[in-house]
Short mmCIF file of C-alpha atoms in Angstrom, two decimals:
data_model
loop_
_atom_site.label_atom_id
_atom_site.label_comp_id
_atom_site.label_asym_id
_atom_site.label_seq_id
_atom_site.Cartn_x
_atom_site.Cartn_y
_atom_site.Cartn_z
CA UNK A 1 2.29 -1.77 -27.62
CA UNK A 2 -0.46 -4.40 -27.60
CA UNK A 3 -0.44 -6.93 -24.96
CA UNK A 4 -2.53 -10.30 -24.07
CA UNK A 5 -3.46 -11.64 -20.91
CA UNK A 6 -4.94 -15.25 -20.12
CA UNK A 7 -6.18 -15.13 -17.03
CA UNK A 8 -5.63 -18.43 -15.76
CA UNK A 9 -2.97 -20.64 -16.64
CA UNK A 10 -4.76 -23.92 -15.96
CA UNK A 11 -8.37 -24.99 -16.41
CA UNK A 12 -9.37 -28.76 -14.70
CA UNK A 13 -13.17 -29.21 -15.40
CA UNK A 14 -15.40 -32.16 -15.44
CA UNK A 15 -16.55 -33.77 -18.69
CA UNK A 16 -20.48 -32.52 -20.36
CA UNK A 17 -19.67 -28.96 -17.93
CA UNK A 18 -19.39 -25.89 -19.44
CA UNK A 19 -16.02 -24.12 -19.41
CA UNK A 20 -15.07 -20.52 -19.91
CA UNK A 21 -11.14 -19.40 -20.85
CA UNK A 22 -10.81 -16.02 -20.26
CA UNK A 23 -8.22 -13.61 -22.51
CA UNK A 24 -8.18 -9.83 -21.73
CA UNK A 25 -6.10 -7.21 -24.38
CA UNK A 26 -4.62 -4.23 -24.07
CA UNK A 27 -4.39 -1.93 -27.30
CA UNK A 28 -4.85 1.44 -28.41
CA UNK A 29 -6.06 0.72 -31.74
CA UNK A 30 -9.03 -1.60 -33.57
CA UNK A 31 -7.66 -5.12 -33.06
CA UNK A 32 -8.21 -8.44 -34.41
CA UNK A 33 -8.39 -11.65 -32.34
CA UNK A 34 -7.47 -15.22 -31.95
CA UNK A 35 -7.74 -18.68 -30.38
CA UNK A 36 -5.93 -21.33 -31.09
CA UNK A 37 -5.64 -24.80 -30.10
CA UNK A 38 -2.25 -27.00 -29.35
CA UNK A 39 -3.00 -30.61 -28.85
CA UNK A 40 -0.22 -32.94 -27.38
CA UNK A 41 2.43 -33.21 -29.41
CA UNK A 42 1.26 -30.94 -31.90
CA UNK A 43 1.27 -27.93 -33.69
CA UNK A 44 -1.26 -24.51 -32.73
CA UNK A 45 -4.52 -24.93 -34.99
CA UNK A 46 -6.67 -22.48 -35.51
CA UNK A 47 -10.26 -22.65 -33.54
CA UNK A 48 -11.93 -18.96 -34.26
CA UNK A 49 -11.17 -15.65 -35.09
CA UNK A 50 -12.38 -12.02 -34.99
CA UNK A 51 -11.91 -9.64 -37.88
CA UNK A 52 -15.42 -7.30 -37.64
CA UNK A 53 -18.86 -7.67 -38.03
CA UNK A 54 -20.63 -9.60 -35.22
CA UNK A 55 -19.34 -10.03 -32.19
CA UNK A 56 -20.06 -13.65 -31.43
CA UNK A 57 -17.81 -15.48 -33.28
CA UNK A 58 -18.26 -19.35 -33.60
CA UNK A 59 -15.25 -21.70 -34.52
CA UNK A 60 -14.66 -25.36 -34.94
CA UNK A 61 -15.19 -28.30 -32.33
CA UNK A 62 -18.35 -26.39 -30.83
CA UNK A 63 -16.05 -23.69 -29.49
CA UNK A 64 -17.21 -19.92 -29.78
CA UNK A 65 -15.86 -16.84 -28.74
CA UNK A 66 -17.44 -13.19 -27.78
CA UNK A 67 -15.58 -9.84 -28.48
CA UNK A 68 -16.34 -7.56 -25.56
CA UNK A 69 -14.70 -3.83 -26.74
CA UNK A 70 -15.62 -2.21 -23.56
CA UNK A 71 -13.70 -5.04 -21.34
CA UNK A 72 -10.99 -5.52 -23.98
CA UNK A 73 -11.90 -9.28 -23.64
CA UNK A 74 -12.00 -12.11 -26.01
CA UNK A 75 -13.16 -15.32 -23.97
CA UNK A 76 -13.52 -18.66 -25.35
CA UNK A 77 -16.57 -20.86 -24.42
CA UNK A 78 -17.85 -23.92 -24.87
CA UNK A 79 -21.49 -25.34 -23.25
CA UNK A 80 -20.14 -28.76 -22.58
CA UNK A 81 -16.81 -30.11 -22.87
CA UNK A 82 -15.23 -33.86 -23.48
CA UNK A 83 -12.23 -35.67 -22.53
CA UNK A 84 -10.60 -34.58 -26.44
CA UNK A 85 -10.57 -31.09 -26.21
CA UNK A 86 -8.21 -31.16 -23.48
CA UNK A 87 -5.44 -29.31 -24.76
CA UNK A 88 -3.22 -25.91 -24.46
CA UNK A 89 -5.41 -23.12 -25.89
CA UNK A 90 -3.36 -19.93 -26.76
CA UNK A 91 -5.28 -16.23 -27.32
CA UNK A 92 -3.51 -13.86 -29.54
CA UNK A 93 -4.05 -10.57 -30.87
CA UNK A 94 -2.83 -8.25 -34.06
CA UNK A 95 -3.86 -4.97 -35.65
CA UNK A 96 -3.60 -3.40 -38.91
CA UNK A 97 -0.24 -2.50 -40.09
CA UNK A 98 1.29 -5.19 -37.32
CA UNK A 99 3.78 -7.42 -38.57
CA UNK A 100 3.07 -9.97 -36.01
CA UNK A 101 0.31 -11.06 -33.57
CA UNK A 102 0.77 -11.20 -29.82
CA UNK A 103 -0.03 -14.66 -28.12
CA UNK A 104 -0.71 -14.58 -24.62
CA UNK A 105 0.95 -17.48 -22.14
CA UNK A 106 -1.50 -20.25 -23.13
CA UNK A 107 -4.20 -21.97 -20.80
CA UNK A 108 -4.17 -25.54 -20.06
CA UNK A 109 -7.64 -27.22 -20.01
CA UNK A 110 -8.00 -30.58 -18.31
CA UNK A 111 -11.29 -32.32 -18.97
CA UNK A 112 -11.85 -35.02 -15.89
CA UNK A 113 -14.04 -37.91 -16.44
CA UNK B 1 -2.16 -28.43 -49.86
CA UNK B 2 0.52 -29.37 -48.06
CA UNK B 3 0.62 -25.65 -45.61
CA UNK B 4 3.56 -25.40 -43.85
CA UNK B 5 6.25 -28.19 -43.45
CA UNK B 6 8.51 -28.74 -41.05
CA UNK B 7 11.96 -30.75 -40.99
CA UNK B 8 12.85 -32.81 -39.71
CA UNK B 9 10.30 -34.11 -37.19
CA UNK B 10 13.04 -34.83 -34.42
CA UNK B 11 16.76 -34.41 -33.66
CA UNK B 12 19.24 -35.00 -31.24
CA UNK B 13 22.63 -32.83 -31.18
CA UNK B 14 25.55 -32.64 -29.20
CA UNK B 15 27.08 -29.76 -27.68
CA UNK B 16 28.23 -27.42 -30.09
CA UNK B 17 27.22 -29.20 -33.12
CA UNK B 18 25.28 -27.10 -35.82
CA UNK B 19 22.19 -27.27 -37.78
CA UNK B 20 19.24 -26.01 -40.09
CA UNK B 21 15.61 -26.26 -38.94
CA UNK B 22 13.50 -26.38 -42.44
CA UNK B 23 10.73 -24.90 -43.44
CA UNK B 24 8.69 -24.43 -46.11
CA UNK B 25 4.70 -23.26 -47.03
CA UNK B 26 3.15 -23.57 -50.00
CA UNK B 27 0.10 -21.00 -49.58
CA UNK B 28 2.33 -17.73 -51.05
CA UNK B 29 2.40 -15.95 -47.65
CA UNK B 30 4.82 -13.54 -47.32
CA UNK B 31 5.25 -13.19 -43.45
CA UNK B 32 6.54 -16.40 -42.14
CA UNK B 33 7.90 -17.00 -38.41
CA UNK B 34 10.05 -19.28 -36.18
CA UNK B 35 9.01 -20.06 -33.00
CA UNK B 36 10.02 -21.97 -29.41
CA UNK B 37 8.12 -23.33 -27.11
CA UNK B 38 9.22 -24.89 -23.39
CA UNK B 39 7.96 -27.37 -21.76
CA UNK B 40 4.56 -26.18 -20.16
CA UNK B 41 5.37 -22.64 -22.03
CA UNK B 42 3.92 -20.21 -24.39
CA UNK B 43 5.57 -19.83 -27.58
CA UNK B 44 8.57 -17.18 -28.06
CA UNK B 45 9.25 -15.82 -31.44
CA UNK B 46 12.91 -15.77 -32.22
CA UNK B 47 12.90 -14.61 -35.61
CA UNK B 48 10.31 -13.38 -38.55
CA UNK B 49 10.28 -12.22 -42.27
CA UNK B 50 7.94 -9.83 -44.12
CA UNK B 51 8.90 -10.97 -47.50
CA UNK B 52 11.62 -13.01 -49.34
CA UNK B 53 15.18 -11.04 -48.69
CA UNK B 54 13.70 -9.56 -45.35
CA UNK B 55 14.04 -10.67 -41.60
CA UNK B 56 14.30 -9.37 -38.15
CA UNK B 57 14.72 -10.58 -34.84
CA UNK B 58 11.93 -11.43 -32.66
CA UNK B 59 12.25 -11.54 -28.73
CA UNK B 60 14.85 -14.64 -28.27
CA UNK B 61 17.14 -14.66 -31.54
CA UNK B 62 20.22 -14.91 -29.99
CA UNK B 63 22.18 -18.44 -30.76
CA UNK B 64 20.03 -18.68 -34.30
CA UNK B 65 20.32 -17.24 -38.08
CA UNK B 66 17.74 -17.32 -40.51
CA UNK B 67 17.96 -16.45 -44.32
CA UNK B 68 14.82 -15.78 -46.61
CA UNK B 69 16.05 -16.53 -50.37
CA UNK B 70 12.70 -17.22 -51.84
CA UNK B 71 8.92 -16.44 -49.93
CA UNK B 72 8.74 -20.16 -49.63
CA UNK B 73 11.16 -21.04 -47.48
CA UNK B 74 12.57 -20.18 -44.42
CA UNK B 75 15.25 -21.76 -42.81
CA UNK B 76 16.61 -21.70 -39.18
CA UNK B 77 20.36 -22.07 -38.65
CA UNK B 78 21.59 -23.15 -35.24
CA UNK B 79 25.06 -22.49 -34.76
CA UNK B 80 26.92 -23.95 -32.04
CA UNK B 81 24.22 -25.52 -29.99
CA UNK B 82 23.91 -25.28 -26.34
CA UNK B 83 21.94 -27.57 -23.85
CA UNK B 84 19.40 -24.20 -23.36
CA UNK B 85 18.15 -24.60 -27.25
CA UNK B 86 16.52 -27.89 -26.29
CA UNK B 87 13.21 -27.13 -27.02
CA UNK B 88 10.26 -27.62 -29.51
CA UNK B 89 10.67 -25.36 -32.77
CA UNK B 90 7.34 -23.80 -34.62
CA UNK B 91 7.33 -22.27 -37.93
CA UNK B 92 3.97 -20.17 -39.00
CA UNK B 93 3.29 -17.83 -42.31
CA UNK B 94 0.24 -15.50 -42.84
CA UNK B 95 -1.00 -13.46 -45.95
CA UNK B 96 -0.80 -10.65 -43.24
CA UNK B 97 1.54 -9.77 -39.97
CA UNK B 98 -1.47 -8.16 -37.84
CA UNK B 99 -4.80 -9.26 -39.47
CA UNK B 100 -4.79 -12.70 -40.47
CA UNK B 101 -4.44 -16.21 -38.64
CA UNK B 102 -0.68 -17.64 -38.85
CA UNK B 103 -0.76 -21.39 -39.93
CA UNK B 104 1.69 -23.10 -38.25
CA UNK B 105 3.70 -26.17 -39.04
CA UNK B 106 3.63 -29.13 -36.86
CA UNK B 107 6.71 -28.82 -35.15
CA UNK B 108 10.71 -29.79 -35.03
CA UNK B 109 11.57 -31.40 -31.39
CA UNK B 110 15.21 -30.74 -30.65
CA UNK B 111 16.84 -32.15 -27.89
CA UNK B 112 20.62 -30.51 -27.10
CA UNK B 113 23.26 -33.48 -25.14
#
């Protein structure tokens, strides 16, 4: 059974730094990956995804994402942050022949001015 | 394109009262989902379809029905509703269970008094 882990469950960072959410996987077959982002009061949007090819996957709002196969990680980074993308941000994961993807518990980031 | 629709944006129901959640999506997917999410929570999947005609229970289904008459829409009955349904309510469809992106709707906020 595949499972997702986000590491921490909160994120408070200062506004312009750089900010890393991390998202670990467990699976015992090829996998494809997911962030997603969950404004207040809102539904989950998609940011980026992984489906093959390169590793380094780049999404919307200046977010991007690296597929490490070794560590079974996904994290989600972005150089510097501002006060909008705080947010929930949720990491999920499917494989072929999955009816449904696995989300892991969600990570809050608060951007402080 | 409209995506996924939710209705209606808010309720309030008393104790033991009954009601459908709507949705509907307009891209032709043929996995669709229903969703609840806490306060400060990840999301929970309470019930999912692979097709029109088909459904099965996710991880929280009990206290809900769903039906899947046409791959369009996908309804979610509440039957008898107790203080502990009081929650937010997310319904998703993908072309694909394991390797696509879901799209969700924006959300149905239901408050049980």
């Amino acid at each position: 059974a595949q499972s997702v882990t986000q590491l921490d469950s909160q994120v408070p960072v200062f506004e312009e730094a750089p900010v890393e959410l991390r998202c670990n996987y467990s699976s015992s077959v090829s996998v494809y990956l997911f962030w997603y982002v969950q404004y207040p009061n809102q539904g989950l949007q998609l940011l980026l995804k992984y489906l093959s090819g390169s590793t380094l996957v780049k999404g919307i709002n200046g977010f991007e994402a690296e597929f490490n196969k070794s560590q079974t990680s996904f994290h989600l980074r972005k150089p510097s942050v501002h006060i909008s993308d705080t947010a929930e941000y949720f990491c999920a994961v499917g494989h072929s022949g999955a009816q449904k993807l696995v989300f892991g518990q969600g990570t809050r980031l608060t951007i402080n001015p | 394109n409209a995506g996924v629709t939710q209705t209606p944006k808010f309720r309030i129901l008393k104790i033991g009262q009954s009601m459908t959640l709507q949705c509907t999506q307009d891209m032709n997917h043929n996995y669709m989902y229903w969703y609840r999410q806490d306060p400060g929570m990840g999301l929970k999947l309470i019930y999912y379809s692979v097709g029109a005609g088909i459904t099965d229970k996710g991880e929280v289904p009990n206290g809900y029905n769903v039906s899947r008459s046409t791959t369009e829409d996908f309804p979610l009955r509440l039957e008898l509703a107790a203080p502990s349904q009081t929650s937010v309510y997310f319904c998703a469809s993908s072309t694909d269970g394991g390797e696509q992106p879901q799209h969700f709707g924006d959300g149905t906020r239901l408050s049980i008094l």
